[in-house]
Amino acid sequence: DGGITQSPKYLFRKEGQNVTLSCEQNLNHDAMYWYRQDPGQGLRLIYYSQIVNDFQKGDIAEGYSVSREKKESFPLTVTSAQKNPTAFYLCASSIDGTGGYGYTFGSGTRLTVV
Amino acid sequence: QQPVQSPQAVILREGEDAVINCSSSKALYSVHWYRQKHGEAPVFLMILLKGGEQKGHEKISASFNEKKQQSSLYLTASQLSYSGTYFCGTQLKEYNNNDMRFGAGTRLTVKP
């Protein structure tokens, strides 16, 4: 079955450490996205990529970095510069950058800073 | 840039109807609707691309008023399975359809 796989499901990080969240899709979608979800704030866009080797910052990119070396993979690194990284992170993809057919979401990674 | 959703929460009995609204301060290219159950990924319900367009999905339908820059999601004869948080996502015309912004969500609870 085609879909998006995010790993790990739960992640604990010590302050000052960088961590990388994995996102892999086998839908052959061109565009991929990272969103952060906090209680009462909905989903906020971190980064998005419409094609391989290209990506753009979203509304809350500070303290995060991404890469898109392969079509199927869009990992997100949460750096020590991110002041409040504890949140639920969702990866999504769409057939193309227009999003005209809707987004497919992964099951998310819950990151907790300890 | 994020759309505004209302109400924040709704509690229904099975069989009752509900309306969830989504409004934007800027001209919209499209409106998406998603449902997320607790601890799960949001699931795509429908997309509306043209002003005045209405779409249906089982007993869940939506309308898009391009002039008012708003969309409404209609849930009729609600079922227990409709419980969850509903998000609207909007794409703005000025950004040439790129990237989507989501509202804060409406938590819908359907009770027996």
PDB file of C-alpha atoms in Angstrom:
ATOM      1  CA  ASP A   1       0.000   0.000   0.000  1.00  0.00           C
ATOM      2  CA  GLY A   2       1.237   3.471  -0.827  1.00  0.00           C
ATOM      3  CA  GLY A   3       1.622   6.030   1.903  1.00  0.00           C
ATOM      4  CA  ILE A   4       3.903   8.123   4.065  1.00  0.00           C
ATOM      5  CA  THR A   5       6.021   6.633   6.805  1.00  0.00           C
ATOM      6  CA  GLN A   6       7.287   8.787   9.633  1.00  0.00           C
ATOM      7  CA  SER A   7       9.755   7.520  12.172  1.00  0.00           C
ATOM      8  CA  PRO A   8      10.175   7.325  15.022  1.00  0.00           C
ATOM      9  CA  LYS A   9       6.684   7.664  16.445  1.00  0.00           C
ATOM     10  CA  TYR A  10       8.029   9.060  19.728  1.00  0.00           C
ATOM     11  CA  LEU A  11      11.346  10.843  20.179  1.00  0.00           C
ATOM     12  CA  PHE A  12      13.003  12.274  23.248  1.00  0.00           C
ATOM     13  CA  ARG A  13      15.746  14.826  22.986  1.00  0.00           C
ATOM     14  CA  LYS A  14      18.021  16.416  25.500  1.00  0.00           C
ATOM     15  CA  GLU A  15      18.422  20.161  25.359  1.00  0.00           C
ATOM     16  CA  GLY A  16      21.241  21.195  23.059  1.00  0.00           C
ATOM     17  CA  GLN A  17      20.984  18.136  20.821  1.00  0.00           C
ATOM     18  CA  ASN A  18      20.022  18.008  17.174  1.00  0.00           C
ATOM     19  CA  VAL A  19      17.554  15.330  16.117  1.00  0.00           C
ATOM     20  CA  THR A  20      16.381  14.194  12.703  1.00  0.00           C
ATOM     21  CA  LEU A  21      12.830  13.094  11.937  1.00  0.00           C
ATOM     22  CA  SER A  22      12.396  10.746   9.041  1.00  0.00           C
ATOM     23  CA  CYS A  23       9.707  11.019   6.350  1.00  0.00           C
ATOM     24  CA  GLU A  24       9.506   8.570   3.452  1.00  0.00           C
ATOM     25  CA  GLN A  25       6.775   8.279   0.813  1.00  0.00           C
ATOM     26  CA  ASN A  26       6.161   5.683  -1.886  1.00  0.00           C
ATOM     27  CA  LEU A  27       3.365   7.584  -3.613  1.00  0.00           C
ATOM     28  CA  ASN A  28       5.624   9.064  -6.281  1.00  0.00           C
ATOM     29  CA  HIS A  29       4.496  12.523  -5.156  1.00  0.00           C
ATOM     30  CA  ASP A  30       6.574  15.497  -6.232  1.00  0.00           C
ATOM     31  CA  ALA A  31       5.826  17.801  -3.289  1.00  0.00           C
ATOM     32  CA  MET A  32       6.483  17.204   0.393  1.00  0.00           C
ATOM     33  CA  TYR A  33       5.795  19.289   3.488  1.00  0.00           C
ATOM     34  CA  TRP A  34       6.575  19.500   7.186  1.00  0.00           C
ATOM     35  CA  TYR A  35       4.070  20.847   9.672  1.00  0.00           C
ATOM     36  CA  ARG A  36       4.235  21.375  13.390  1.00  0.00           C
ATOM     37  CA  GLN A  37       1.114  20.859  15.486  1.00  0.00           C
ATOM     38  CA  ASP A  38       0.663  22.399  18.928  1.00  0.00           C
ATOM     39  CA  PRO A  39      -2.514  22.243  20.993  1.00  0.00           C
ATOM     40  CA  GLY A  40      -4.988  24.914  19.935  1.00  0.00           C
ATOM     41  CA  GLN A  41      -2.836  26.198  17.094  1.00  0.00           C
ATOM     42  CA  GLY A  42      -3.551  23.826  14.271  1.00  0.00           C
ATOM     43  CA  LEU A  43      -0.824  22.977  11.797  1.00  0.00           C
ATOM     44  CA  ARG A  44       1.949  25.445  11.055  1.00  0.00           C
ATOM     45  CA  LEU A  45       4.155  25.093   7.996  1.00  0.00           C
ATOM     46  CA  ILE A  46       7.874  24.595   8.628  1.00  0.00           C
ATOM     47  CA  TYR A  47       9.328  23.757   5.199  1.00  0.00           C
ATOM     48  CA  TYR A  48       8.097  22.495   1.881  1.00  0.00           C
ATOM     49  CA  SER A  49       9.684  21.067  -1.247  1.00  0.00           C
ATOM     50  CA  GLN A  50       8.127  20.918  -4.687  1.00  0.00           C
ATOM     51  CA  ILE A  51      10.951  19.069  -6.421  1.00  0.00           C
ATOM     52  CA  VAL A  52      14.134  17.230  -5.568  1.00  0.00           C
ATOM     53  CA  ASN A  53      17.033  19.426  -4.428  1.00  0.00           C
ATOM     54  CA  ASP A  54      14.746  22.397  -3.842  1.00  0.00           C
ATOM     55  CA  PHE A  55      12.867  23.547  -0.754  1.00  0.00           C
ATOM     56  CA  GLN A  56      11.361  26.712   0.705  1.00  0.00           C
ATOM     57  CA  LYS A  57      10.873  28.027   4.210  1.00  0.00           C
ATOM     58  CA  GLY A  58       7.420  28.103   5.687  1.00  0.00           C
ATOM     59  CA  ASP A  59       6.144  30.301   8.496  1.00  0.00           C
ATOM     60  CA  ILE A  60       8.241  28.838  11.330  1.00  0.00           C
ATOM     61  CA  ALA A  61      11.485  27.626   9.719  1.00  0.00           C
ATOM     62  CA  GLU A  62      13.839  29.071  12.338  1.00  0.00           C
ATOM     63  CA  GLY A  63      15.670  26.312  14.195  1.00  0.00           C
ATOM     64  CA  TYR A  64      14.836  23.675  11.583  1.00  0.00           C
ATOM     65  CA  SER A  65      16.598  22.371   8.497  1.00  0.00           C
ATOM     66  CA  VAL A  66      15.621  19.971   5.708  1.00  0.00           C
ATOM     67  CA  SER A  67      17.060  18.225   2.688  1.00  0.00           C
ATOM     68  CA  ARG A  68      15.476  16.704  -0.402  1.00  0.00           C
ATOM     69  CA  GLU A  69      18.120  14.565  -2.074  1.00  0.00           C
ATOM     70  CA  LYS A  70      15.645  11.905  -3.153  1.00  0.00           C
ATOM     71  CA  LYS A  71      12.073  12.230  -4.335  1.00  0.00           C
ATOM     72  CA  GLU A  72      10.770   9.833  -1.717  1.00  0.00           C
ATOM     73  CA  SER A  73      12.578  11.278   1.302  1.00  0.00           C
ATOM     74  CA  PHE A  74      12.278  14.601   3.137  1.00  0.00           C
ATOM     75  CA  PRO A  75      13.988  14.453   6.556  1.00  0.00           C
ATOM     76  CA  LEU A  76      13.590  17.266   9.078  1.00  0.00           C
ATOM     77  CA  THR A  77      16.354  18.188  11.513  1.00  0.00           C
ATOM     78  CA  VAL A  78      15.370  19.986  14.678  1.00  0.00           C
ATOM     79  CA  THR A  79      18.446  21.893  15.766  1.00  0.00           C
ATOM     80  CA  SER A  80      19.457  23.165  19.177  1.00  0.00           C
ATOM     81  CA  ALA A  81      18.541  26.647  17.931  1.00  0.00           C
ATOM     82  CA  GLN A  82      14.836  25.736  18.093  1.00  0.00           C
ATOM     83  CA  LYS A  83      13.763  27.185  21.437  1.00  0.00           C
ATOM     84  CA  ASN A  84      10.616  25.188  22.004  1.00  0.00           C
ATOM     85  CA  PRO A  85      10.775  21.992  19.956  1.00  0.00           C
ATOM     86  CA  THR A  86       8.344  19.876  21.973  1.00  0.00           C
ATOM     87  CA  ALA A  87       5.462  19.273  19.564  1.00  0.00           C
ATOM     88  CA  PHE A  88       3.788  16.842  17.191  1.00  0.00           C
ATOM     89  CA  TYR A  89       5.386  16.884  13.746  1.00  0.00           C
ATOM     90  CA  LEU A  90       3.507  15.877  10.626  1.00  0.00           C
ATOM     91  CA  CYS A  91       4.925  15.189   7.209  1.00  0.00           C
ATOM     92  CA  ALA A  92       2.692  15.404   4.145  1.00  0.00           C
ATOM     93  CA  SER A  93       2.944  14.986   0.400  1.00  0.00           C
ATOM     94  CA  SER A  94       0.949  15.931  -2.667  1.00  0.00           C
ATOM     95  CA  ILE A  95       1.033  14.857  -6.298  1.00  0.00           C
ATOM     96  CA  ASP A  96       2.401  18.225  -7.315  1.00  0.00           C
ATOM     97  CA  GLY A  97       3.050  21.620  -5.830  1.00  0.00           C
ATOM     98  CA  THR A  98      -0.456  22.860  -6.502  1.00  0.00           C
ATOM     99  CA  GLY A  99      -1.938  20.524  -3.925  1.00  0.00           C
ATOM    100  CA  GLY A 100      -4.953  20.229  -6.172  1.00  0.00           C
ATOM    101  CA  TYR A 101      -5.588  16.613  -5.241  1.00  0.00           C
ATOM    102  CA  GLY A 102      -5.177  17.053  -1.518  1.00  0.00           C
ATOM    103  CA  TYR A 103      -2.404  16.193   0.862  1.00  0.00           C
ATOM    104  CA  THR A 104      -1.546  12.771   2.259  1.00  0.00           C
ATOM    105  CA  PHE A 105      -0.237  12.878   5.808  1.00  0.00           C
ATOM    106  CA  GLY A 106       2.007  10.560   7.765  1.00  0.00           C
ATOM    107  CA  SER A 107       1.122   9.384  11.274  1.00  0.00           C
ATOM    108  CA  GLY A 108       3.431  11.920  12.882  1.00  0.00           C
ATOM    109  CA  THR A 109       6.351  12.033  15.287  1.00  0.00           C
ATOM    110  CA  ARG A 110       5.884  13.307  18.817  1.00  0.00           C
ATOM    111  CA  LEU A 111       9.066  15.041  19.957  1.00  0.00           C
ATOM    112  CA  THR A 112       9.666  15.765  23.609  1.00  0.00           C
ATOM    113  CA  VAL A 113      12.617  17.692  25.011  1.00  0.00           C
ATOM    114  CA  VAL A 114      13.756  16.350  28.370  1.00  0.00           C
TER     115      VAL A 114
ATOM    116  CA  GLN B   1      -2.144  34.057   6.712  1.00  0.00           C
ATOM    117  CA  GLN B   2      -3.790  31.238   8.638  1.00  0.00           C
ATOM    118  CA  PRO B   3      -7.528  30.935   8.080  1.00  0.00           C
ATOM    119  CA  VAL B   4      -9.905  31.389  10.995  1.00  0.00           C
ATOM    120  CA  GLN B   5     -12.195  28.532  11.913  1.00  0.00           C
ATOM    121  CA  SER B   6     -15.371  28.638  13.968  1.00  0.00           C
ATOM    122  CA  PRO B   7     -16.595  27.300  16.241  1.00  0.00           C
ATOM    123  CA  GLN B   8     -13.633  25.944  18.191  1.00  0.00           C
ATOM    124  CA  ALA B   9     -15.635  23.004  19.476  1.00  0.00           C
ATOM    125  CA  VAL B  10     -19.023  21.372  18.892  1.00  0.00           C
ATOM    126  CA  ILE B  11     -20.816  18.651  20.814  1.00  0.00           C
ATOM    127  CA  LEU B  12     -23.630  16.803  19.051  1.00  0.00           C
ATOM    128  CA  ARG B  13     -25.964  13.895  19.608  1.00  0.00           C
ATOM    129  CA  GLU B  14     -26.087  11.250  16.909  1.00  0.00           C
ATOM    130  CA  GLY B  15     -28.322  12.367  14.067  1.00  0.00           C
ATOM    131  CA  GLU B  16     -27.835  16.095  14.660  1.00  0.00           C
ATOM    132  CA  ASP B  17     -26.330  18.494  12.131  1.00  0.00           C
ATOM    133  CA  ALA B  18     -23.347  20.832  12.382  1.00  0.00           C
ATOM    134  CA  VAL B  19     -21.713  23.576  10.354  1.00  0.00           C
ATOM    135  CA  ILE B  20     -18.041  24.507  10.566  1.00  0.00           C
ATOM    136  CA  ASN B  21     -16.836  27.747   9.037  1.00  0.00           C
ATOM    137  CA  CYS B  22     -13.478  28.758   7.623  1.00  0.00           C
ATOM    138  CA  SER B  23     -12.643  32.307   6.597  1.00  0.00           C
ATOM    139  CA  SER B  24      -9.639  34.076   5.151  1.00  0.00           C
ATOM    140  CA  SER B  25      -8.565  37.707   5.065  1.00  0.00           C
ATOM    141  CA  LYS B  26      -7.045  37.204   1.609  1.00  0.00           C
ATOM    142  CA  ALA B  27      -8.286  35.954  -1.746  1.00  0.00           C
ATOM    143  CA  LEU B  28      -8.367  32.181  -1.930  1.00  0.00           C
ATOM    144  CA  TYR B  29      -7.333  29.801  -4.666  1.00  0.00           C
ATOM    145  CA  SER B  30      -8.625  26.725  -2.903  1.00  0.00           C
ATOM    146  CA  VAL B  31      -9.995  25.355   0.334  1.00  0.00           C
ATOM    147  CA  HIS B  32      -9.251  21.874   1.651  1.00  0.00           C
ATOM    148  CA  TRP B  33     -11.012  20.049   4.460  1.00  0.00           C
ATOM    149  CA  TYR B  34      -9.384  17.378   6.622  1.00  0.00           C
ATOM    150  CA  ARG B  35     -10.457  15.316   9.619  1.00  0.00           C
ATOM    151  CA  GLN B  36      -8.027  14.153  12.281  1.00  0.00           C
ATOM    152  CA  LYS B  37      -8.833  11.583  14.919  1.00  0.00           C
ATOM    153  CA  HIS B  38      -6.912  11.705  18.163  1.00  0.00           C
ATOM    154  CA  GLY B  39      -3.312  10.558  17.719  1.00  0.00           C
ATOM    155  CA  GLU B  40      -3.749   9.897  14.013  1.00  0.00           C
ATOM    156  CA  ALA B  41      -2.836  11.634  10.783  1.00  0.00           C
ATOM    157  CA  PRO B  42      -5.265  14.117   9.224  1.00  0.00           C
ATOM    158  CA  VAL B  43      -7.299  12.556   6.442  1.00  0.00           C
ATOM    159  CA  PHE B  44      -8.234  14.454   3.294  1.00  0.00           C
ATOM    160  CA  LEU B  45     -11.996  14.944   2.871  1.00  0.00           C
ATOM    161  CA  MET B  46     -12.386  17.269  -0.099  1.00  0.00           C
ATOM    162  CA  ILE B  47     -11.060  20.237  -1.980  1.00  0.00           C
ATOM    163  CA  LEU B  48     -13.001  23.193  -3.365  1.00  0.00           C
ATOM    164  CA  LEU B  49     -11.438  25.130  -6.206  1.00  0.00           C
ATOM    165  CA  LYS B  50     -14.088  27.388  -7.649  1.00  0.00           C
ATOM    166  CA  GLY B  51     -16.238  30.035  -6.137  1.00  0.00           C
ATOM    167  CA  GLY B  52     -19.693  28.695  -5.397  1.00  0.00           C
ATOM    168  CA  GLU B  53     -18.528  25.120  -5.703  1.00  0.00           C
ATOM    169  CA  GLN B  54     -20.149  22.576  -3.467  1.00  0.00           C
ATOM    170  CA  LYS B  55     -18.891  19.085  -2.938  1.00  0.00           C
ATOM    171  CA  GLY B  56     -20.174  16.103  -1.051  1.00  0.00           C
ATOM    172  CA  HIS B  57     -18.634  13.163   0.713  1.00  0.00           C
ATOM    173  CA  GLU B  58     -21.183  10.762   2.197  1.00  0.00           C
ATOM    174  CA  LYS B  59     -23.243  13.011   4.498  1.00  0.00           C
ATOM    175  CA  ILE B  60     -20.463  15.587   4.684  1.00  0.00           C
ATOM    176  CA  SER B  61     -20.502  18.409   2.162  1.00  0.00           C
ATOM    177  CA  ALA B  62     -18.866  21.788   1.767  1.00  0.00           C
ATOM    178  CA  SER B  63     -19.363  25.079  -0.015  1.00  0.00           C
ATOM    179  CA  PHE B  64     -16.927  27.764  -1.127  1.00  0.00           C
ATOM    180  CA  ASN B  65     -17.913  31.423  -1.334  1.00  0.00           C
ATOM    181  CA  GLU B  66     -15.064  33.042  -3.238  1.00  0.00           C
ATOM    182  CA  LYS B  67     -16.395  36.583  -2.806  1.00  0.00           C
ATOM    183  CA  LYS B  68     -16.616  36.275   0.964  1.00  0.00           C
ATOM    184  CA  GLN B  69     -13.348  34.292   1.083  1.00  0.00           C
ATOM    185  CA  GLN B  70     -14.899  31.619   3.180  1.00  0.00           C
ATOM    186  CA  SER B  71     -15.942  27.997   3.165  1.00  0.00           C
ATOM    187  CA  SER B  72     -18.394  26.002   5.251  1.00  0.00           C
ATOM    188  CA  LEU B  73     -18.390  22.288   6.044  1.00  0.00           C
ATOM    189  CA  TYR B  74     -21.792  20.700   6.601  1.00  0.00           C
ATOM    190  CA  LEU B  75     -22.191  17.496   8.594  1.00  0.00           C
ATOM    191  CA  THR B  76     -25.705  16.097   8.434  1.00  0.00           C
ATOM    192  CA  ALA B  77     -27.247  13.296  10.475  1.00  0.00           C
ATOM    193  CA  SER B  78     -23.976  12.943  12.359  1.00  0.00           C
ATOM    194  CA  GLN B  79     -22.598   9.544  13.296  1.00  0.00           C
ATOM    195  CA  LEU B  80     -20.245   8.566  16.102  1.00  0.00           C
ATOM    196  CA  SER B  81     -17.504   8.067  13.500  1.00  0.00           C
ATOM    197  CA  TYR B  82     -17.646  11.767  12.636  1.00  0.00           C
ATOM    198  CA  SER B  83     -15.958  12.676  15.913  1.00  0.00           C
ATOM    199  CA  GLY B  84     -12.565  14.259  15.503  1.00  0.00           C
ATOM    200  CA  THR B  85     -10.938  17.592  14.768  1.00  0.00           C
ATOM    201  CA  TYR B  86     -11.747  19.198  11.443  1.00  0.00           C
ATOM    202  CA  PHE B  87      -9.213  21.455   9.773  1.00  0.00           C
ATOM    203  CA  CYS B  88      -9.603  23.701   6.807  1.00  0.00           C
ATOM    204  CA  GLY B  89      -6.546  24.397   4.713  1.00  0.00           C
ATOM    205  CA  THR B  90      -6.326  27.343   2.356  1.00  0.00           C
ATOM    206  CA  GLN B  91      -4.146  28.221  -0.576  1.00  0.00           C
ATOM    207  CA  LEU B  92      -3.911  31.892  -1.449  1.00  0.00           C
ATOM    208  CA  LYS B  93      -4.144  33.284  -4.966  1.00  0.00           C
ATOM    209  CA  GLU B  94      -1.236  35.642  -4.377  1.00  0.00           C
ATOM    210  CA  TYR B  95       1.176  32.766  -3.799  1.00  0.00           C
ATOM    211  CA  ASN B  96       0.265  31.061  -7.045  1.00  0.00           C
ATOM    212  CA  ASN B  97      -1.220  28.069  -5.285  1.00  0.00           C
ATOM    213  CA  ASN B  98       1.918  27.103  -3.381  1.00  0.00           C
ATOM    214  CA  ASP B  99       1.856  25.827   0.178  1.00  0.00           C
ATOM    215  CA  MET B 100      -1.155  25.567   2.381  1.00  0.00           C
ATOM    216  CA  ARG B 101      -2.056  27.169   5.677  1.00  0.00           C
ATOM    217  CA  PHE B 102      -4.367  25.467   8.146  1.00  0.00           C
ATOM    218  CA  GLY B 103      -6.875  26.797  10.628  1.00  0.00           C
ATOM    219  CA  ALA B 104      -6.668  25.963  14.321  1.00  0.00           C
ATOM    220  CA  GLY B 105      -9.271  23.248  13.967  1.00  0.00           C
ATOM    221  CA  THR B 106     -12.789  22.535  15.213  1.00  0.00           C
ATOM    222  CA  ARG B 107     -13.168  19.681  17.665  1.00  0.00           C
ATOM    223  CA  LEU B 108     -16.364  17.766  16.951  1.00  0.00           C
ATOM    224  CA  THR B 109     -17.705  15.302  19.495  1.00  0.00           C
ATOM    225  CA  VAL B 110     -20.689  13.131  18.610  1.00  0.00           C
ATOM    226  CA  LYS B 111     -22.362  11.393  21.539  1.00  0.00           C
ATOM    227  CA  PRO B 112     -24.823   8.483  21.462  1.00  0.00           C
TER     228      PRO B 112
END
